[in-house]
């Protein structure tokens, strides 16, 4: 990817990574505990940070493997302008980001308690405007791996997965925010990343995460990765079931940890060509990300490599 100047977006070249997903402005307040329904609670620090599961994944990947394009939708407003400027400064390819003048940039209202746990409410705005038609501008043949989440419409996710698969890209879905997924989506996923709640919400009738994972493998998904927070993650693939313990860290803010895991995992797959190493890279990056505030407080490649060594 050739980076020309701070104001010009770099253009994708063959072999790059693509994220199709959401961009939100995250408005977050730290509190000592979660407010109750009907209560006004005086919180502490306020932060406005770039977020959205798609952009979080794209930037996490870009920090480790700086050849990433983001395809997303934003509104014609100051939050969208600010976000675009920031992505260009980072060197992410923004040429596939569409500006909609009839919608606002996505916003997430986030409450973070002192232990790092959080509650997030999203007003998706322009994220829901991104349509299958907008994907016609994407040259999928340039990309080896394409990652998705579920903050766009299912039609757009489904269309993207379908084209990505037909162009032989490896497809990754972070099933968040989770919902029932139709077969036309499930049939085009190579690797699914979900936490232990999300994995049981994708298909009807599951109360056991391993049974849900087995059902996804039966659908043709090759690898299921279940993230388990402070307990690490689990890879279920064919007859393989492998547990990866989490690195021990003191969490300050866990917002975006799953996105960091997924984006870093995609970069790891590209760098190592190996799922085991990619998970180790994702595990290390996600552990480091929760030690700082904000959804995009990602560690450098050097620090992730050091963490992977133990
Ligand atoms: O996964 C964390 C993200 O979820 C936040 O950045 C917020 O924008 C919501 O999309």
mmCIF file of C-alpha atoms and ligand atoms in Angstrom:
data_model
loop_
_atom_site.group_PDB
_atom_site.id
_atom_site.type_symbol
_atom_site.label_atom_id
_atom_site.label_comp_id
_atom_site.label_asym_id
_atom_site.label_seq_id
_atom_site.Cartn_x
_atom_site.Cartn_y
_atom_site.Cartn_z
ATOM 1 C CA UNK A 1 0.000 0.000 0.000
ATOM 2 C CA UNK A 2 1.564 3.272 -1.082
ATOM 3 C CA UNK A 3 1.094 6.097 1.424
ATOM 4 C CA UNK A 4 1.338 9.329 -0.539
ATOM 5 C CA UNK A 5 0.512 12.193 1.797
ATOM 6 C CA UNK A 6 -1.385 12.717 5.036
ATOM 7 C CA UNK A 7 -4.438 13.960 3.154
ATOM 8 C CA UNK A 8 -4.602 11.345 0.415
ATOM 9 C CA UNK A 9 -5.949 7.914 1.189
ATOM 10 C CA UNK A 10 -3.601 5.043 0.342
ATOM 11 C CA UNK A 11 -4.936 2.700 -2.348
ATOM 12 C CA UNK A 12 -5.290 -1.021 -1.808
ATOM 13 C CA UNK A 13 -2.879 -3.340 -3.613
ATOM 14 C CA UNK A 14 -3.223 -7.105 -4.139
ATOM 15 C CA UNK A 15 -2.769 -9.055 -0.922
ATOM 16 C CA UNK A 16 -4.297 -6.463 1.385
ATOM 17 C CA UNK A 17 -6.861 -6.949 4.150
ATOM 18 C CA UNK A 18 -10.406 -5.595 4.083
ATOM 19 C CA UNK A 19 -12.887 -4.854 6.843
ATOM 20 C CA UNK A 20 -16.501 -4.198 5.898
ATOM 21 C CA UNK A 21 -18.230 -2.755 8.917
ATOM 22 C CA UNK A 22 -19.220 0.061 11.201
ATOM 23 C CA UNK A 23 -17.783 3.363 12.361
ATOM 24 C CA UNK A 24 -19.119 4.998 15.534
ATOM 25 C CA UNK A 25 -18.082 7.909 17.654
ATOM 26 C CA UNK A 26 -17.858 6.486 21.196
ATOM 27 C CA UNK A 27 -19.006 8.775 24.014
ATOM 28 C CA UNK A 28 -17.966 7.064 27.216
ATOM 29 C CA UNK A 29 -18.277 7.844 30.902
ATOM 30 C CA UNK A 30 -16.446 6.052 33.703
ATOM 31 C CA UNK A 31 -18.599 5.299 36.739
ATOM 32 C CA UNK A 32 -18.025 3.462 40.019
ATOM 33 C CA UNK A 33 -21.027 1.219 39.266
ATOM 34 C CA UNK A 34 -23.721 0.803 36.602
ATOM 35 C CA UNK A 35 -26.725 3.153 36.960
ATOM 36 C CA UNK A 36 -30.077 1.554 37.773
ATOM 37 C CA UNK A 37 -33.167 2.032 35.587
ATOM 38 C CA UNK A 38 -34.678 5.460 36.301
ATOM 39 C CA UNK A 39 -31.591 6.648 38.199
ATOM 40 C CA UNK A 40 -29.312 9.585 37.424
ATOM 41 C CA UNK A 41 -25.792 8.689 38.471
ATOM 42 C CA UNK A 42 -22.951 11.196 38.629
ATOM 43 C CA UNK A 43 -20.067 9.541 36.831
ATOM 44 C CA UNK A 44 -16.416 10.469 36.400
ATOM 45 C CA UNK A 45 -14.231 11.002 33.365
ATOM 46 C CA UNK A 46 -15.799 11.559 29.943
ATOM 47 C CA UNK A 47 -14.006 10.518 26.745
ATOM 48 C CA UNK A 48 -14.934 10.868 23.092
ATOM 49 C CA UNK A 49 -13.068 8.287 21.029
ATOM 50 C CA UNK A 50 -13.272 6.735 17.598
ATOM 51 C CA UNK A 51 -15.040 3.373 17.760
ATOM 52 C CA UNK A 52 -17.454 1.061 15.965
ATOM 53 C CA UNK A 53 -16.708 -2.625 15.633
ATOM 54 C CA UNK A 54 -15.656 -2.372 11.984
ATOM 55 C CA UNK A 55 -13.213 0.484 12.417
ATOM 56 C CA UNK A 56 -11.895 -1.029 15.665
ATOM 57 C CA UNK A 57 -11.071 -4.230 13.793
ATOM 58 C CA UNK A 58 -9.584 -2.403 10.830
ATOM 59 C CA UNK A 59 -7.258 -0.315 12.997
ATOM 60 C CA UNK A 60 -6.241 -3.261 15.196
ATOM 61 C CA UNK A 61 -5.270 -5.152 12.022
ATOM 62 C CA UNK A 62 -3.606 -2.112 10.452
ATOM 63 C CA UNK A 63 -1.297 -1.575 13.438
ATOM 64 C CA UNK A 64 0.096 -5.097 12.999
ATOM 65 C CA UNK A 65 -0.134 -5.342 9.192
ATOM 66 C CA UNK A 66 -0.456 -1.843 7.675
ATOM 67 C CA UNK A 67 -2.280 -2.755 4.471
ATOM 68 C CA UNK A 68 -5.921 -2.456 5.440
ATOM 69 C CA UNK A 69 -8.965 -0.964 3.711
ATOM 70 C CA UNK A 70 -12.163 -0.100 5.564
ATOM 71 C CA UNK A 71 -15.512 -0.137 3.780
ATOM 72 C CA UNK A 72 -18.112 1.687 5.901
ATOM 73 C CA UNK A 73 -20.718 4.441 6.002
ATOM 74 C CA UNK A 74 -20.618 7.763 7.841
ATOM 75 C CA UNK A 75 -22.845 10.833 7.952
ATOM 76 C CA UNK A 76 -22.092 14.241 6.473
ATOM 77 C CA UNK A 77 -21.319 15.744 9.883
ATOM 78 C CA UNK A 78 -18.447 16.885 12.081
ATOM 79 C CA UNK A 79 -18.036 13.462 13.715
ATOM 80 C CA UNK A 80 -17.690 11.834 10.305
ATOM 81 C CA UNK A 81 -15.190 14.485 9.144
ATOM 82 C CA UNK A 82 -13.117 14.083 12.286
ATOM 83 C CA UNK A 83 -13.142 10.299 11.944
ATOM 84 C CA UNK A 84 -12.041 10.399 8.277
ATOM 85 C CA UNK A 85 -9.156 12.751 9.110
ATOM 86 C CA UNK A 86 -8.006 10.431 11.879
ATOM 87 C CA UNK A 87 -8.144 7.306 9.669
ATOM 88 C CA UNK A 88 -6.173 9.065 6.938
ATOM 89 C CA UNK A 89 -3.535 10.087 9.456
ATOM 90 C CA UNK A 90 -3.255 6.443 10.524
ATOM 91 C CA UNK A 91 -2.782 5.398 6.881
ATOM 92 C CA UNK A 92 -5.906 3.230 6.594
ATOM 93 C CA UNK A 93 -7.380 3.095 3.048
ATOM 94 C CA UNK A 94 -10.575 5.160 3.389
ATOM 95 C CA UNK A 95 -11.514 5.181 -0.305
ATOM 96 C CA UNK A 96 -14.353 2.685 0.349
ATOM 97 C CA UNK A 97 -15.996 4.794 3.065
ATOM 98 C CA UNK A 98 -19.221 6.314 1.806
ATOM 99 C CA UNK A 99 -20.566 9.615 3.148
ATOM 100 C CA UNK A 100 -24.389 9.672 3.436
ATOM 101 C CA UNK A 101 -26.053 13.082 3.626
ATOM 102 C CA UNK A 102 -29.340 11.649 4.962
ATOM 103 C CA UNK A 103 -27.926 9.968 8.084
ATOM 104 C CA UNK A 104 -25.700 10.797 11.041
ATOM 105 C CA UNK A 105 -22.397 9.115 11.807
ATOM 106 C CA UNK A 106 -22.958 6.192 14.186
ATOM 107 C CA UNK A 107 -22.778 7.042 17.879
ATOM 108 C CA UNK A 108 -22.211 4.729 20.845
ATOM 109 C CA UNK A 109 -23.055 5.754 24.394
ATOM 110 C CA UNK A 110 -20.847 3.742 26.717
ATOM 111 C CA UNK A 111 -20.739 3.359 30.498
ATOM 112 C CA UNK A 112 -17.547 1.802 31.841
ATOM 113 C CA UNK A 113 -17.267 0.715 35.484
ATOM 114 C CA UNK A 114 -13.957 0.760 37.314
ATOM 115 C CA UNK A 115 -13.320 -2.975 36.793
ATOM 116 C CA UNK A 116 -13.370 -2.282 33.034
ATOM 117 C CA UNK A 117 -16.757 -3.884 32.245
ATOM 118 C CA UNK A 118 -19.186 -1.848 30.129
ATOM 119 C CA UNK A 119 -22.656 -1.298 28.727
ATOM 120 C CA UNK A 120 -22.962 0.043 25.161
ATOM 121 C CA UNK A 121 -25.971 1.508 23.323
ATOM 122 C CA UNK A 122 -25.498 2.275 19.636
ATOM 123 C CA UNK A 123 -27.403 4.657 17.354
ATOM 124 C CA UNK A 124 -26.193 3.110 14.069
ATOM 125 C CA UNK A 125 -27.117 5.993 11.724
ATOM 126 C CA UNK A 126 -25.107 5.720 8.500
ATOM 127 C CA UNK A 127 -23.891 2.199 9.339
ATOM 128 C CA UNK A 128 -27.333 0.946 8.330
ATOM 129 C CA UNK A 129 -27.277 2.936 5.074
ATOM 130 C CA UNK A 130 -24.344 0.977 3.652
ATOM 131 C CA UNK A 131 -26.051 -1.276 1.111
ATOM 132 C CA UNK A 132 -25.130 -4.241 -1.091
ATOM 133 C CA UNK A 133 -24.974 -1.730 -3.987
ATOM 134 C CA UNK A 134 -22.162 0.146 -2.242
ATOM 135 C CA UNK A 135 -20.079 -3.035 -2.307
ATOM 136 C CA UNK A 136 -20.012 -2.876 -6.128
ATOM 137 C CA UNK A 137 -17.128 -0.378 -5.787
ATOM 138 C CA UNK A 138 -15.022 -2.909 -3.914
ATOM 139 C CA UNK A 139 -12.434 -4.884 -5.872
ATOM 140 C CA UNK A 140 -12.570 -8.009 -3.695
ATOM 141 C CA UNK A 141 -9.857 -9.676 -5.793
ATOM 142 C CA UNK A 142 -7.306 -7.371 -4.147
ATOM 143 C CA UNK A 143 -7.942 -8.835 -0.715
ATOM 144 C CA UNK A 144 -6.894 -12.143 0.802
ATOM 145 C CA UNK A 145 -8.952 -11.798 4.002
ATOM 146 C CA UNK A 146 -12.195 -9.931 4.651
ATOM 147 C CA UNK A 147 -13.669 -9.344 8.124
ATOM 148 C CA UNK A 148 -17.284 -8.492 8.984
ATOM 149 C CA UNK A 149 -19.342 -7.793 12.106
ATOM 150 C CA UNK A 150 -23.083 -7.245 12.573
ATOM 151 C CA UNK A 151 -23.504 -3.466 12.908
ATOM 152 C CA UNK A 152 -24.551 -3.131 9.243
ATOM 153 C CA UNK A 153 -27.715 -4.645 7.777
ATOM 154 C CA UNK A 154 -27.749 -8.427 7.370
ATOM 155 C CA UNK A 155 -28.366 -7.863 3.612
ATOM 156 C CA UNK A 156 -25.088 -5.969 3.324
ATOM 157 C CA UNK A 157 -23.166 -8.496 5.417
ATOM 158 C CA UNK A 158 -24.645 -11.334 3.390
ATOM 159 C CA UNK A 159 -23.842 -9.695 0.037
ATOM 160 C CA UNK A 160 -20.285 -8.923 1.157
ATOM 161 C CA UNK A 161 -19.673 -12.472 2.374
ATOM 162 C CA UNK A 162 -21.062 -13.866 -0.844
ATOM 163 C CA UNK A 163 -18.804 -11.808 -3.112
ATOM 164 C CA UNK A 164 -15.769 -12.257 -0.849
ATOM 165 C CA UNK A 165 -16.202 -16.048 -0.954
ATOM 166 C CA UNK A 166 -16.668 -16.088 -4.718
ATOM 167 C CA UNK A 167 -13.355 -14.182 -4.997
ATOM 168 C CA UNK A 168 -11.602 -16.795 -2.815
ATOM 169 C CA UNK A 169 -11.044 -14.464 0.133
ATOM 170 C CA UNK A 170 -10.861 -15.962 3.626
ATOM 171 C CA UNK A 171 -13.946 -14.639 5.407
ATOM 172 C CA UNK A 172 -14.099 -13.839 9.117
ATOM 173 C CA UNK A 173 -17.222 -12.822 11.022
ATOM 174 C CA UNK A 174 -17.193 -11.368 14.541
ATOM 175 C CA UNK A 175 -20.776 -12.223 15.479
ATOM 176 C CA UNK A 176 -21.460 -9.041 17.390
ATOM 177 C CA UNK A 177 -24.011 -7.650 18.161
ATOM 178 C CA UNK A 178 -25.331 -11.210 17.885
ATOM 179 C CA UNK A 179 -28.601 -12.159 16.209
ATOM 180 C CA UNK A 180 -30.042 -15.197 14.454
ATOM 181 C CA UNK A 181 -28.079 -15.665 11.249
ATOM 182 C CA UNK A 182 -29.640 -17.039 8.067
ATOM 183 C CA UNK A 183 -27.956 -19.849 6.127
ATOM 184 C CA UNK A 184 -26.896 -17.517 3.315
ATOM 185 C CA UNK A 185 -24.633 -15.812 5.859
ATOM 186 C CA UNK A 186 -23.471 -18.935 7.710
ATOM 187 C CA UNK A 187 -22.641 -20.731 4.437
ATOM 188 C CA UNK A 188 -20.075 -18.120 3.422
ATOM 189 C CA UNK A 189 -18.096 -17.815 6.668
ATOM 190 C CA UNK A 190 -14.711 -19.501 7.041
ATOM 191 C CA UNK A 191 -13.979 -18.396 10.584
ATOM 192 C CA UNK A 192 -16.412 -17.146 13.186
ATOM 193 C CA UNK A 193 -15.363 -15.288 16.334
ATOM 194 C CA UNK A 194 -17.974 -14.967 19.094
ATOM 195 C CA UNK A 195 -18.091 -14.782 22.853
ATOM 196 C CA UNK A 196 -19.858 -17.454 24.873
ATOM 197 C CA UNK A 197 -23.202 -15.630 24.778
ATOM 198 C CA UNK A 198 -23.041 -14.622 21.115
ATOM 199 C CA UNK A 199 -22.240 -18.162 19.963
ATOM 200 C CA UNK A 200 -25.600 -19.351 21.339
ATOM 201 C CA UNK A 201 -27.574 -16.476 19.784
ATOM 202 C CA UNK A 202 -26.539 -17.088 16.179
ATOM 203 C CA UNK A 203 -28.712 -20.169 15.799
ATOM 204 C CA UNK A 204 -31.932 -21.112 17.534
ATOM 205 C CA UNK A 205 -32.084 -23.645 20.351
ATOM 206 C CA UNK A 206 -28.608 -23.739 21.931
ATOM 207 C CA UNK A 207 -27.765 -23.424 25.620
ATOM 208 C CA UNK A 208 -24.324 -25.003 25.394
ATOM 209 C CA UNK A 209 -21.503 -23.155 23.633
ATOM 210 C CA UNK A 210 -19.714 -26.290 22.448
ATOM 211 C CA UNK A 211 -22.892 -27.741 20.957
ATOM 212 C CA UNK A 212 -23.519 -24.416 19.217
ATOM 213 C CA UNK A 213 -19.956 -24.494 17.854
ATOM 214 C CA UNK A 214 -20.441 -28.080 16.621
ATOM 215 C CA UNK A 215 -23.621 -27.032 14.799
ATOM 216 C CA UNK A 216 -21.719 -24.186 13.118
ATOM 217 C CA UNK A 217 -19.004 -26.612 11.976
ATOM 218 C CA UNK A 218 -21.776 -28.815 10.546
ATOM 219 C CA UNK A 219 -22.889 -25.817 8.474
ATOM 220 C CA UNK A 220 -19.450 -25.735 6.850
ATOM 221 C CA UNK A 221 -17.730 -23.062 8.944
ATOM 222 C CA UNK A 222 -14.139 -24.274 9.244
ATOM 223 C CA UNK A 223 -13.096 -22.675 12.517
ATOM 224 C CA UNK A 224 -15.047 -21.419 15.501
ATOM 225 C CA UNK A 225 -13.244 -19.224 18.032
ATOM 226 C CA UNK A 226 -15.035 -18.550 21.304
ATOM 227 C CA UNK A 227 -13.583 -15.662 23.285
ATOM 228 C CA UNK A 228 -13.891 -16.131 27.039
ATOM 229 C CA UNK A 229 -12.691 -12.799 28.452
ATOM 230 C CA UNK A 230 -10.282 -13.265 31.340
ATOM 231 C CA UNK A 231 -10.342 -17.034 30.668
ATOM 232 C CA UNK A 232 -8.765 -16.710 27.215
ATOM 233 C CA UNK A 233 -10.358 -18.340 24.201
ATOM 234 C CA UNK A 234 -11.247 -21.666 22.674
ATOM 235 C CA UNK A 235 -10.622 -22.844 19.103
ATOM 236 C CA UNK A 236 -12.973 -25.519 17.814
ATOM 237 C CA UNK A 237 -12.085 -26.832 14.391
ATOM 238 C CA UNK A 238 -12.900 -30.291 13.041
ATOM 239 C CA UNK A 239 -11.822 -32.646 15.803
ATOM 240 C CA UNK A 240 -9.472 -30.072 17.322
ATOM 241 C CA UNK A 241 -10.471 -28.269 20.494
ATOM 242 C CA UNK A 242 -7.719 -26.063 21.867
ATOM 243 C CA UNK A 243 -7.820 -23.675 24.820
ATOM 244 C CA UNK A 244 -5.624 -20.546 24.842
ATOM 245 C CA UNK A 245 -5.211 -19.054 28.319
ATOM 246 C CA UNK A 246 -5.490 -15.276 28.672
ATOM 247 C CA UNK A 247 -2.483 -13.126 29.548
ATOM 248 C CA UNK A 248 -2.780 -11.816 33.053
ATOM 249 C CA UNK A 249 -3.436 -8.049 32.991
ATOM 250 C CA UNK A 250 -5.320 -5.515 35.122
ATOM 251 C CA UNK A 251 -8.255 -4.378 32.941
ATOM 252 C CA UNK A 252 -9.201 -0.699 32.890
ATOM 253 C CA UNK A 253 -11.556 -0.663 29.902
ATOM 254 C CA UNK A 254 -12.645 -3.775 27.994
ATOM 255 C CA UNK A 255 -14.578 -1.869 25.278
ATOM 256 C CA UNK A 256 -13.427 -3.136 21.883
ATOM 257 C CA UNK A 257 -11.398 -6.079 23.241
ATOM 258 C CA UNK A 258 -13.301 -8.513 20.979
ATOM 259 C CA UNK A 259 -12.741 -6.228 17.990
ATOM 260 C CA UNK A 260 -9.053 -5.971 18.810
ATOM 261 C CA UNK A 261 -8.945 -9.774 19.014
ATOM 262 C CA UNK A 262 -10.644 -10.170 15.622
ATOM 263 C CA UNK A 263 -8.625 -7.504 13.774
ATOM 264 C CA UNK A 264 -5.345 -8.744 15.260
ATOM 265 C CA UNK A 265 -6.348 -12.315 14.435
ATOM 266 C CA UNK A 266 -6.869 -11.360 10.786
ATOM 267 C CA UNK A 267 -3.459 -9.636 10.731
ATOM 268 C CA UNK A 268 -1.942 -12.696 12.435
ATOM 269 C CA UNK A 269 -3.403 -15.018 9.796
ATOM 270 C CA UNK A 270 -1.833 -12.832 7.120
ATOM 271 C CA UNK A 271 1.551 -12.587 8.875
ATOM 272 C CA UNK A 272 1.919 -16.228 9.973
ATOM 273 C CA UNK A 273 -0.443 -18.067 7.614
ATOM 274 C CA UNK A 274 -1.325 -20.195 10.618
ATOM 275 C CA UNK A 275 -4.419 -20.126 12.818
ATOM 276 C CA UNK A 276 -2.610 -21.141 16.011
ATOM 277 C CA UNK A 277 -0.106 -18.264 15.742
ATOM 278 C CA UNK A 278 -2.888 -15.883 14.686
ATOM 279 C CA UNK A 279 -4.835 -16.700 17.868
ATOM 280 C CA UNK A 280 -1.711 -16.196 19.972
ATOM 281 C CA UNK A 281 -1.200 -12.803 18.347
ATOM 282 C CA UNK A 282 -4.874 -11.875 18.882
ATOM 283 C CA UNK A 283 -4.769 -13.006 22.514
ATOM 284 C CA UNK A 284 -1.712 -10.872 23.250
ATOM 285 C CA UNK A 285 -3.065 -7.789 21.442
ATOM 286 C CA UNK A 286 -6.479 -8.045 23.153
ATOM 287 C CA UNK A 287 -4.872 -8.408 26.589
ATOM 288 C CA UNK A 288 -2.811 -5.259 26.047
ATOM 289 C CA UNK A 289 -5.819 -3.329 24.712
ATOM 290 C CA UNK A 290 -7.822 -3.620 27.942
ATOM 291 C CA UNK A 291 -5.095 -1.943 29.983
ATOM 292 C CA UNK A 292 -5.908 1.458 28.411
ATOM 293 C CA UNK A 293 -9.068 3.533 27.960
ATOM 294 C CA UNK A 294 -10.982 3.579 24.662
ATOM 295 C CA UNK A 295 -11.935 1.038 22.021
ATOM 296 C CA UNK A 296 -8.893 1.744 19.840
ATOM 297 C CA UNK A 297 -6.081 1.890 22.383
ATOM 298 C CA UNK A 298 -4.096 -0.797 20.626
ATOM 299 C CA UNK A 299 -0.518 -1.835 21.362
ATOM 300 C CA UNK A 300 2.285 -1.588 18.783
ATOM 301 C CA UNK A 301 3.493 -4.621 16.821
ATOM 302 C CA UNK A 302 6.682 -4.724 18.966
ATOM 303 C CA UNK A 303 4.710 -4.814 22.208
ATOM 304 C CA UNK A 304 2.328 -7.470 20.888
ATOM 305 C CA UNK A 305 5.281 -9.632 19.803
ATOM 306 C CA UNK A 306 6.870 -9.200 23.257
ATOM 307 C CA UNK A 307 3.598 -10.147 24.969
ATOM 308 C CA UNK A 308 3.304 -13.258 22.780
ATOM 309 C CA UNK A 309 6.644 -14.439 24.196
ATOM 310 C CA UNK A 310 5.114 -14.374 27.682
HETATM 311 O O1 LIG B 1 -17.077 -3.408 20.411
HETATM 312 C C1 LIG B 1 -16.971 -2.109 20.908
HETATM 313 C C2 LIG B 1 -17.670 -1.159 20.001
HETATM 314 O O2 LIG B 1 -19.050 -1.455 19.996
HETATM 315 C C3 LIG B 1 -17.572 0.283 20.402
HETATM 316 O O3 LIG B 1 -16.464 0.940 19.835
HETATM 317 C C4 LIG B 1 -18.919 0.849 19.969
HETATM 318 O O4 LIG B 1 -18.823 1.829 18.999
HETATM 319 C C5 LIG B 1 -19.746 -0.342 19.510
HETATM 320 O O5 LIG B 1 -19.743 -0.469 18.143
#
